């Protein structure tokens, strides 16, 4: 029974659904049995490409006894509806990050999945990058000595091509712009490496995007353990991803070639992790094993589902990451530092 | 006459005086003729090493008709006194950065030198790094397209060895800790590349230093032209110096090996500048010619003195950089964004 692949359905059949479907194809532990999108054309194309049924309605998909879980890649502001409906039918849920666009949606999603007894896994894949795992291992072993600070950037130029028919164009659907789409990965990974985060101070600008949202953001995090962390995230320049960790005994420099982000099975071949010991000029490369972040997070969902356990990134972890985005947004608006507590309690 | 070396005297004979004296030795345009420090031992050692007179008092040094200018490397809070005395005797001034520890001292120094008609040059050498010059050239030629943001770091572990007999230990003498010692270089270089700076938002922490000052700082700058810039500066980890500039068409990544900072004649051999064009994975190295930042800024003083012109970094430029430090300090204390205008007018 444990070796029987978990049967999932893809919901929302845009570009990201295919990235995840490719990850499922690379796995023996899941199988896509159905799919649904409002667009009949997308349903047909997807069902042919991934050899699965196409449901005529979301209700039909959720009544399908064979479907054990749903993989939701609808727009951020259309996460709550499909997730609540799935939970209502006892279907387990994987949803792409962020968990939702608003804190209230995020809290409802977490609460409903919990009381329905379904697993909720959220696609904060960046902590599964081979370099993130290796950094955590080095930090756990005390390899940097006491931690001083960290700096991260996740940027790309996607806002330049936005048009008003795209949900990412709008402030209410995609609050924070690049921060909720890209920077939120670092918010989760920094929680994983250094967390929890206590306070957020941010500045944002709208410089070049034709859309409503801001396209340049800088955010300073104060961790409960005392360190400062920085997240830079813009939506107008060359794809960039790095994490630098500064310790009293050594620094780590981790860079990922964003051009390979969607191809998670090869991204670790296009990533570099280096350590520089205090007092030395040498940057020593640290070998990274090849992982497959999207396949691994979907396989974890399958495992959780069979073993009835919670995933590494479920509701609470995803809410903590989203709260950073909303605290940053509030900080940028008011010019003041915002505690995560304020955002979580409001 | 123009080829006659300018005759200077070294005032304050600590570690940095020797770094600058070595730079003078590499030049044919200046000559050290005298020196002074309160410590007789330091005077003797320095005068032997650099074959110059040792004045018995600062007054004696300033009355020395042969001395045309002074090179001041006293502690930050002991800049005003020696500079005002020098200006009073018509001696030109080179002072190591920052111009002073407080805004009021900085403003007085600038005003007095100006009315005395003496040249005031301030040692913001980082903008003279070969990579800084090359970045400016690329920006001027529009090589990155429209500018999106910049990120910088200048850190080292010097606060860990501080003891109460050192002026850098104290908040009132060294306000801002690493930011006034290290980060202030980036404040000047960002003014040079992107400036002027309009607003400052900062967070600081005191984590590991035994001293009074903070040892971890993160500062977000808002430029008048709209871009955001970040300066990370800590005083507890491996020596680090980088400047990343993000443009719509390409990014620049400039890193300097801090271990060679004091050896400015070879630092450009231990620095790397790379450009990454939008949509490409390739980081293309940009060749850097070898400069000599300390020699060049001292030679500029000599040239200004002979040609009666103002240096590239004089009072106004140094005041602008120091204002960033004080705005950051105020922002960290209040949790609010601070305009440079507020700091300059208070």
XYZ file of C-alpha atoms in Angstrom:
692
model
C 0.000 0.000 0.000
C 2.788 2.435 0.937
C 4.281 1.930 -2.503
C 1.064 2.774 -4.330
C 1.547 6.262 -5.878
C -0.576 8.983 -4.331
C -3.240 10.103 -6.796
C -3.388 13.862 -7.262
C -5.265 16.353 -9.424
C -3.878 19.617 -10.824
C -6.042 22.689 -10.243
C -5.293 25.934 -12.106
C -3.431 24.968 -15.265
C -1.057 27.840 -16.000
C 2.710 27.802 -16.453
C 3.438 26.698 -12.892
C 1.051 23.717 -13.045
C 3.257 22.326 -15.806
C 6.461 22.900 -13.842
C 4.948 20.863 -10.992
C 3.465 18.233 -13.337
C 6.967 17.704 -14.771
C 8.189 17.187 -11.192
C 5.421 14.591 -10.645
C 6.518 12.818 -13.831
C 10.012 12.486 -12.343
C 8.547 10.724 -9.273
C 7.212 7.228 -8.648
C 5.351 8.318 -5.557
C 2.645 10.484 -7.135
C 0.487 10.236 -10.195
C -1.714 12.908 -11.764
C -5.150 11.412 -12.367
C -7.243 14.507 -13.094
C -7.083 18.220 -13.739
C -9.288 21.270 -13.788
C -9.103 24.865 -14.988
C -11.903 27.268 -15.931
C -10.440 27.285 -19.444
C -11.615 24.245 -21.419
C -8.659 24.670 -23.782
C -6.164 24.498 -20.909
C -7.908 21.397 -19.507
C -7.685 19.602 -22.852
C -4.062 20.501 -23.449
C -3.043 19.517 -19.911
C -4.980 16.252 -19.889
C -3.411 15.216 -23.184
C 0.078 16.252 -22.131
C -0.044 14.507 -18.743
C -2.422 11.665 -19.698
C -5.037 12.339 -17.064
C -8.779 12.992 -16.933
C -10.092 16.532 -17.353
C -12.917 17.310 -14.925
C -15.763 19.407 -16.290
C -16.084 21.308 -13.039
C -14.128 21.690 -9.821
C -17.048 20.009 -8.008
C -16.729 17.002 -10.313
C -12.972 16.837 -9.624
C -13.508 16.955 -5.869
C -16.145 14.180 -6.016
C -13.693 11.950 -7.890
C -13.028 9.130 -5.397
C -9.684 8.385 -6.961
C -8.304 11.868 -6.218
C -6.521 11.920 -2.847
C -5.002 15.383 -3.052
C -5.037 18.562 -5.127
C -2.090 20.593 -6.420
C -3.307 24.174 -6.505
C -1.570 26.766 -8.675
C -4.401 29.268 -9.071
C -3.615 33.000 -8.556
C -2.702 33.961 -4.978
C -6.072 35.594 -4.365
C -7.838 32.427 -5.564
C -6.266 30.017 -3.082
C -8.861 30.108 -0.308
C -11.915 29.053 -2.308
C -10.398 25.950 -3.947
C -8.585 24.905 -0.746
C -11.673 25.190 1.463
C -13.725 23.246 -1.072
C -11.031 20.546 -1.245
C -10.805 20.293 2.545
C -14.587 20.010 2.667
C -14.321 16.891 0.512
C -11.452 15.444 2.563
C -8.882 16.061 -0.163
C -5.325 16.865 0.903
C -3.761 20.064 -0.421
C -0.492 21.253 -1.924
C -0.630 24.965 -2.748
C 2.087 27.025 -4.370
C 3.613 29.767 -2.203
C 2.498 32.167 -0.826
C -0.288 30.422 1.087
C -2.603 33.330 0.172
C -2.509 37.034 -0.672
C -3.970 38.242 2.656
C -3.338 37.274 6.262
C -7.039 36.622 6.822
C -7.236 34.157 3.923
C -4.054 32.463 5.158
C -5.419 32.031 8.676
C -8.742 30.645 7.437
C -6.974 28.206 5.085
C -4.800 26.875 7.907
C -7.702 26.583 10.355
C -10.079 24.854 7.946
C -7.497 22.312 6.727
C -6.561 21.533 10.309
C -10.147 20.954 11.457
C -10.955 18.948 8.329
C -7.941 16.742 9.095
C -6.411 17.224 5.646
C -2.750 17.901 5.046
C -1.813 21.385 3.868
C 1.621 21.682 2.231
C 2.847 25.040 0.898
C 5.424 25.317 -1.885
C 8.226 27.223 -0.199
C 10.692 25.238 -2.253
C 13.773 27.456 -1.742
C 14.589 25.940 1.651
C 14.888 22.602 -0.206
C 17.596 23.853 -2.547
C 20.665 21.754 -1.978
C 22.570 24.872 -0.903
C 19.911 25.838 1.668
C 20.049 22.343 3.166
C 23.849 22.439 3.247
C 23.857 25.901 4.878
C 21.495 24.639 7.568
C 23.761 21.628 8.152
C 26.818 23.886 8.496
C 24.974 26.259 10.851
C 23.729 23.330 12.960
C 27.296 22.046 13.268
C 28.445 25.514 14.378
C 30.644 25.816 11.301
C 30.351 29.622 11.163
C 30.632 30.244 14.897
C 28.143 32.740 16.272
C 25.883 34.228 13.594
C 26.230 37.923 12.810
C 23.892 38.667 9.910
C 22.541 37.446 6.571
C 21.823 39.089 3.227
C 19.595 37.723 0.472
C 18.305 38.797 -2.887
C 15.675 37.274 -5.147
C 14.848 39.396 -8.183
C 13.774 39.068 -11.790
C 12.356 41.289 -14.532
C 8.861 39.799 -14.750
C 6.987 42.981 -13.793
C 8.142 44.684 -16.972
C 5.899 42.432 -19.102
C 2.776 42.673 -16.928
C -0.506 43.704 -18.550
C -3.830 44.600 -16.898
C -5.293 41.142 -17.676
C -2.748 39.536 -15.302
C -3.594 39.255 -11.593
C -0.002 40.115 -10.631
C -0.666 43.620 -12.023
C -2.889 44.528 -9.053
C -1.987 45.647 -5.548
C -4.956 43.930 -3.936
C -4.293 40.572 -5.610
C -0.501 40.648 -5.347
C 0.330 42.884 -2.375
C 4.057 43.597 -2.110
C 4.805 42.829 -5.783
C 8.221 41.106 -5.987
C 8.266 40.606 -2.219
C 5.201 38.313 -2.202
C 6.269 36.519 -5.396
C 10.032 36.186 -4.872
C 11.205 37.643 -1.547
C 8.733 35.480 0.383
C 10.976 32.492 -0.417
C 13.814 34.129 1.518
C 11.430 35.007 4.363
C 10.730 31.285 4.734
C 14.351 30.214 4.241
C 15.599 32.769 6.794
C 13.007 31.485 9.266
C 14.380 28.010 8.549
C 18.037 29.039 8.950
C 17.881 31.767 11.632
C 14.263 32.101 12.723
C 11.912 33.106 14.057
C 11.670 36.646 12.695
C 10.495 39.284 15.161
C 10.426 42.708 13.443
C 10.357 44.059 9.902
C 11.480 47.396 8.440
C 11.048 47.972 4.708
C 11.156 50.526 1.913
C 9.562 50.030 -1.498
C 9.440 51.917 -4.804
C 7.539 51.722 -8.058
C 10.043 52.665 -10.735
C 9.603 50.938 -14.080
C 6.721 48.439 -14.044
C 3.628 49.430 -16.005
C 1.600 47.621 -13.293
C 0.060 48.987 -10.087
C 2.450 47.146 -7.787
C 5.855 48.283 -6.543
C 8.858 46.842 -8.350
C 11.743 47.526 -5.936
C 11.776 46.419 -2.291
C 14.345 46.279 0.507
C 13.477 44.674 3.830
C 15.435 44.426 7.083
C 14.469 41.616 9.469
C 15.287 41.461 13.168
C 15.418 37.867 14.355
C 14.341 36.857 17.856
C 17.897 35.624 18.360
C 19.227 39.142 17.701
C 20.691 38.943 14.194
C 19.750 41.294 11.375
C 18.834 39.884 7.964
C 18.267 41.735 4.694
C 16.074 40.763 1.741
C 16.419 42.678 -1.517
C 13.780 41.880 -4.117
C 13.047 43.724 -7.319
C 10.955 42.914 -10.346
C 12.837 44.916 -12.989
C 16.359 43.473 -13.380
C 18.233 40.306 -14.343
C 17.140 37.158 -12.451
C 19.190 37.021 -9.244
C 19.180 34.746 -6.211
C 21.716 34.720 -3.394
C 22.023 34.120 0.328
C 25.090 35.303 2.243
C 25.501 34.296 5.882
C 28.072 36.079 8.051
C 29.401 34.329 11.135
C 32.129 35.168 13.613
C 34.355 32.359 12.280
C 33.408 32.214 8.595
C 31.022 33.488 5.919
C 28.896 31.482 3.468
C 28.102 32.751 -0.032
C 25.337 30.891 -1.861
C 24.272 31.879 -5.364
C 21.732 30.261 -7.671
C 21.407 30.873 -11.407
C 17.790 31.987 -11.675
C 17.601 30.911 -15.319
C 17.307 27.327 -14.050
C 14.730 27.997 -11.314
C 11.868 26.193 -13.094
C 14.084 23.193 -13.863
C 14.476 22.114 -10.282
C 16.120 18.809 -11.240
C 19.193 20.640 -12.541
C 19.179 23.869 -10.504
C 21.716 22.530 -7.998
C 24.170 22.041 -10.889
C 23.840 25.775 -11.548
C 24.287 26.884 -7.950
C 27.416 27.600 -5.967
C 28.144 27.546 -2.254
C 31.431 28.904 -0.901
C 32.882 29.315 2.563
C 35.447 31.949 3.545
C 37.120 31.497 6.895
C 37.893 34.522 9.060
C 41.245 36.023 8.137
C 41.512 34.157 4.846
C 41.083 35.466 1.316
C 40.143 32.082 -0.063
C 36.571 31.249 -1.053
C 36.427 27.459 -0.763
C 33.705 25.767 -2.865
C 31.463 23.366 -0.954
C 30.194 20.514 -3.158
C 26.408 20.364 -3.523
C 24.557 17.150 -4.220
C 21.855 17.397 -6.855
C 18.346 17.546 -5.414
C 14.982 18.265 -7.046
C 13.107 20.766 -4.900
C 9.677 20.540 -6.558
C 9.691 16.736 -6.791
C 10.859 16.499 -3.181
C 8.133 18.739 -1.791
C 5.457 16.843 -3.707
C 6.902 13.526 -2.553
C 6.829 14.839 1.001
C 3.107 15.560 0.548
C 2.671 11.944 -0.596
C 4.590 10.653 2.404
C 2.672 12.851 4.858
C -0.557 11.647 3.341
C 0.380 7.968 3.750
C 1.970 8.416 7.178
C -0.576 10.945 8.451
C 2.047 13.478 9.550
C 2.483 17.218 9.021
C 4.766 18.514 6.232
C 7.876 20.602 6.857
C 6.166 23.706 5.430
C 2.510 23.651 6.396
C 0.126 26.400 7.474
C 2.096 27.865 10.403
C 5.384 28.120 8.462
C 3.669 29.643 5.416
C 1.743 32.121 7.594
C 5.043 33.200 9.200
C 6.532 33.883 5.758
C 3.460 35.752 4.503
C 3.396 37.857 7.673
C 6.847 39.194 6.708
C 5.409 40.446 3.398
C 2.504 42.188 5.101
C 4.693 43.632 7.850
C 7.049 44.970 5.149
C 4.128 46.479 3.270
C 2.872 48.196 6.420
C 6.396 49.370 7.315
C 6.904 50.850 3.843
C 3.566 52.653 4.090
C 4.135 54.088 7.572
C 7.919 54.572 7.570
C 8.070 52.636 10.848
C 9.318 49.276 12.085
C 6.515 46.680 12.403
C 6.485 43.603 14.645
C 5.209 40.325 13.202
C 2.965 40.079 16.253
C 1.094 43.213 15.122
C 0.445 41.648 11.726
C -0.520 38.239 13.079
C -2.952 39.679 15.624
C -4.647 42.266 13.416
C 57.495 75.099 -9.432
C 54.630 72.767 -10.376
C 57.053 69.860 -10.248
C 58.349 70.695 -6.777
C 56.863 68.109 -4.366
C 54.281 69.479 -1.957
C 55.687 69.444 1.577
C 53.376 67.832 4.109
C 53.448 66.905 7.780
C 51.830 63.842 9.373
C 49.681 64.538 12.426
C 48.504 61.655 14.631
C 50.970 58.822 14.118
C 48.993 55.593 14.514
C 48.600 52.705 12.091
C 46.824 54.750 9.444
C 49.493 57.485 9.369
C 51.935 54.820 8.206
C 49.570 53.514 5.528
C 49.361 57.064 4.142
C 53.101 57.705 4.592
C 53.782 54.610 2.490
C 51.471 56.076 -0.164
C 53.462 59.345 -0.054
C 56.669 57.345 -0.501
C 55.240 55.917 -3.720
C 54.653 59.446 -5.076
C 56.963 62.084 -6.508
C 54.454 64.836 -5.874
C 54.514 64.959 -2.094
C 57.203 64.742 0.541
C 56.801 64.326 4.306
C 58.930 66.952 6.032
C 57.640 66.815 9.591
C 55.410 64.892 11.970
C 53.718 65.239 15.302
C 51.951 63.016 17.824
C 51.440 63.506 21.555
C 53.526 60.382 22.061
C 57.236 61.176 21.878
C 57.978 57.529 21.095
C 55.668 57.557 18.098
C 57.244 60.812 16.866
C 60.753 59.352 17.068
C 59.812 56.089 15.364
C 57.910 57.847 12.592
C 60.583 60.497 11.966
C 63.248 57.805 11.686
C 61.140 55.586 9.453
C 60.093 58.354 7.085
C 63.217 60.558 7.425
C 61.449 63.730 8.507
C 61.623 66.193 11.385
C 59.655 65.490 14.553
C 58.001 68.630 15.908
C 58.012 69.041 19.673
C 54.528 70.479 19.655
C 51.685 70.866 17.185
C 52.179 74.642 17.396
C 55.811 74.207 16.361
C 54.752 72.034 13.418
C 52.218 74.611 12.271
C 54.765 77.442 12.477
C 57.153 75.453 10.279
C 57.323 77.559 7.100
C 58.270 74.553 5.033
C 55.027 72.695 5.837
C 52.363 73.433 3.221
C 49.746 70.926 4.312
C 48.924 68.481 7.111
C 47.806 64.852 6.871
C 45.563 64.282 9.857
C 44.870 60.770 11.136
C 43.921 61.573 14.722
C 40.799 59.909 16.196
C 37.504 61.032 14.625
C 36.577 63.141 17.631
C 39.978 64.889 17.469
C 39.687 66.188 13.914
C 38.221 69.635 14.554
C 40.926 70.995 16.864
C 43.944 70.139 14.683
C 42.160 71.175 11.466
C 41.053 74.558 12.805
C 44.556 75.231 14.124
C 46.054 74.267 10.751
C 43.609 76.472 8.838
C 44.486 79.318 11.204
C 48.105 79.034 10.096
C 47.154 78.786 6.411
C 48.068 75.111 6.164
C 46.068 72.947 3.757
C 44.419 69.827 5.147
C 43.975 66.171 4.257
C 41.933 64.358 6.919
C 41.065 60.683 6.970
C 37.363 59.873 6.648
C 34.945 60.536 8.247
C 35.416 64.316 8.290
C 34.414 64.279 11.979
C 32.363 62.292 14.500
C 29.524 64.847 14.795
C 27.638 66.928 12.255
C 28.410 70.121 14.164
C 32.178 69.468 14.069
C 31.918 68.625 10.368
C 30.092 71.834 9.548
C 32.563 73.974 11.518
C 35.550 72.266 9.862
C 34.154 72.922 6.401
C 33.243 76.560 7.155
C 36.561 77.440 8.778
C 38.699 75.862 6.023
C 36.628 77.662 3.416
C 36.958 81.086 5.035
C 40.673 80.551 5.715
C 41.108 79.730 2.009
C 42.810 76.406 2.716
C 42.034 73.208 0.861
C 40.191 70.505 2.779
C 40.430 66.996 1.307
C 38.727 64.052 3.037
C 39.937 60.465 2.616
C 36.900 58.758 1.120
C 39.225 56.562 -0.882
C 36.714 53.854 -1.872
C 35.318 55.886 -4.765
C 38.884 55.866 -6.175
C 39.057 52.068 -6.297
C 39.563 51.059 -9.889
C 36.266 49.156 -9.795
C 34.339 52.190 -8.483
C 35.755 54.329 -11.297
C 34.903 51.661 -13.865
C 31.347 51.299 -12.500
C 30.861 55.053 -12.770
C 32.148 54.979 -16.349
C 29.728 52.145 -17.249
C 26.807 53.940 -15.572
C 27.672 57.197 -17.358
C 27.670 55.369 -20.693
C 24.247 53.885 -19.882
C 25.704 50.384 -19.895
C 23.183 49.042 -17.375
C 20.134 50.816 -18.774
C 17.914 52.432 -16.164
C 19.134 51.871 -12.610
C 16.998 49.728 -10.310
C 18.923 49.367 -7.046
C 22.317 48.793 -5.437
C 23.573 46.680 -2.558
C 26.843 47.130 -0.682
C 28.624 45.627 2.259
C 31.741 46.705 4.110
C 32.477 44.670 7.228
C 35.361 43.411 9.293
C 35.942 41.928 12.731
C 37.820 44.818 14.338
C 35.289 45.504 17.098
C 36.035 42.138 18.673
C 39.495 43.292 19.769
C 38.445 46.713 21.121
C 39.445 47.658 24.655
C 38.347 50.659 26.778
C 41.600 52.550 26.035
C 40.599 52.781 22.334
C 38.425 55.690 21.161
C 36.483 53.392 18.828
C 35.084 51.684 21.949
C 32.861 54.678 22.764
C 29.497 55.716 21.312
C 30.186 59.430 21.635
C 33.572 59.239 19.896
C 32.612 56.688 17.240
C 28.836 57.024 16.751
C 27.440 54.278 14.506
C 30.334 51.853 15.114
C 31.056 50.004 11.841
C 28.833 52.403 9.906
C 31.024 55.452 10.642
C 34.261 53.486 10.186
C 33.407 51.281 7.200
C 29.889 51.872 5.851
C 30.574 55.597 5.440
C 32.802 54.680 2.474
C 29.778 53.214 0.686
C 27.666 56.253 1.619
C 30.187 58.391 -0.275
C 30.577 55.957 -3.166
C 26.799 55.622 -3.579
C 26.517 59.420 -3.622
C 29.197 59.365 -6.319
C 27.483 56.630 -8.370
C 23.768 57.289 -7.777
C 23.475 60.354 -5.581
C 22.313 62.415 -3.933
C 20.805 60.411 -1.077
C 17.478 61.684 0.258
C 16.252 59.404 3.066
C 17.725 56.829 5.420
C 16.154 53.881 7.252
C 18.378 51.739 9.474
C 18.459 49.023 12.097
C 21.443 48.305 14.338
C 22.392 45.686 16.932
C 25.122 45.187 19.490
C 25.791 41.450 19.468
C 29.376 40.433 20.165
C 31.652 43.428 20.643
C 32.901 44.070 24.159
C 32.703 47.802 23.325
C 29.844 50.275 23.842
C 29.130 50.670 20.135
C 26.820 48.587 17.962
C 28.507 45.940 15.816
C 25.816 45.078 13.226
C 24.097 47.657 11.013
C 21.796 47.562 7.982
C 20.823 50.774 6.226
C 18.410 51.434 3.359
C 18.953 54.609 1.336
C 16.383 56.304 -0.888
C 18.071 58.294 -3.620
C 16.607 61.535 -4.961
C 16.448 59.800 -8.342
C 14.154 57.122 -6.863
C 16.409 54.071 -6.496
C 16.860 52.150 -3.268
C 20.362 51.303 -2.035
C 21.391 49.042 0.832
C 24.520 49.197 2.997
C 25.319 46.264 5.277
C 28.154 46.896 7.707
C 29.188 44.804 10.661
C 32.230 44.773 12.888
C 32.251 41.106 13.909
C 32.860 38.943 10.823
C 35.396 38.265 8.065
C 36.532 41.360 6.117
C 34.036 41.896 3.287
C 33.586 44.581 0.658
C 31.201 44.475 -2.282
C 29.009 46.721 -4.417
C 26.282 45.239 -6.624
C 24.426 47.512 -9.038
C 21.192 46.308 -10.649
C 20.051 47.878 -13.915
C 17.250 47.107 -16.323
C 19.711 45.821 -18.955
C 22.523 44.360 -16.833
C 23.902 43.948 -13.322
C 27.399 44.751 -12.026
C 29.052 42.736 -9.249
C 32.139 44.308 -7.689
C 34.042 42.594 -4.892
C 37.240 43.628 -3.139
C 39.413 41.407 -0.980
C 39.513 43.367 2.273
C 42.790 41.720 3.293
C 44.516 44.070 0.833
C 42.676 47.255 1.836
C 45.697 48.892 3.473
C 47.924 48.041 0.502
C 46.172 50.318 -1.927
C 48.831 49.857 -4.620
C 47.833 46.208 -5.068
C 44.167 46.204 -4.012
C 42.917 46.419 -7.592
C 44.756 43.164 -8.341
C 42.635 41.566 -5.615
C 39.317 42.967 -6.782
C 36.859 41.664 -9.335
C 34.227 43.394 -11.425
C 31.713 41.356 -13.435
C 28.778 42.251 -15.641
C 25.756 40.009 -16.242
C 23.456 41.004 -19.082
C 19.703 40.581 -18.710
C 18.619 37.101 -19.724
C 22.143 35.670 -19.618
C 23.710 33.359 -17.049
C 27.212 34.500 -17.852
C 29.179 36.745 -15.488
C 31.675 38.474 -17.768
C 34.827 39.782 -16.037
C 35.652 43.439 -16.744
C 39.408 44.118 -16.638
C 40.497 46.618 -13.992
C 43.606 48.752 -14.339
C 45.745 48.994 -11.226
C 45.329 52.246 -9.348
C 46.574 53.361 -5.932
C 43.726 55.007 -4.074
C 45.675 56.513 -1.151
C 48.502 57.814 -3.332
C 45.989 59.254 -5.789
C 43.985 61.134 -3.187
C 47.143 62.592 -1.671
C 48.423 63.549 -5.127
C 45.094 65.216 -5.794
C 45.619 67.297 -2.643
C 49.015 68.307 -4.016
C 47.514 69.227 -7.352
C 44.677 71.234 -5.770
C 47.207 73.048 -3.643
C 49.322 74.040 -6.638
C 46.370 74.784 -8.916
C 44.207 76.390 -6.220
C 41.167 74.236 -6.969
C 38.793 72.169 -4.814
C 39.333 68.394 -4.415
C 36.831 65.764 -5.557
C 35.948 64.928 -1.956
C 36.034 68.089 0.111
C 33.827 69.365 2.915
C 30.409 69.168 1.208
C 30.925 65.611 -0.067
C 32.252 64.414 3.296
C 29.395 66.104 5.160
C 26.897 64.331 2.874
C 28.470 60.952 3.711
C 28.596 61.655 7.468
C 24.961 62.781 7.402
C 24.004 59.266 6.263
C 25.655 57.824 9.384
C 23.823 60.223 11.685
C 20.508 59.760 9.892
C 20.960 55.979 10.224
C 21.738 56.342 13.916
C 18.626 58.447 14.461
C 16.502 56.050 12.382
C 17.728 53.045 14.379
C 16.929 54.855 17.632
C 13.432 55.977 16.625
C 12.356 53.122 14.317
C 11.469 55.729 11.676
C 12.760 56.869 8.300
C 14.911 60.027 8.538
C 15.557 62.564 5.775
C 19.106 63.861 5.310
C 17.635 67.365 5.401
C 16.547 66.811 9.007
C 20.097 65.837 9.970
C 21.758 68.636 8.031
C 19.484 71.315 9.461
C 19.458 70.205 13.085
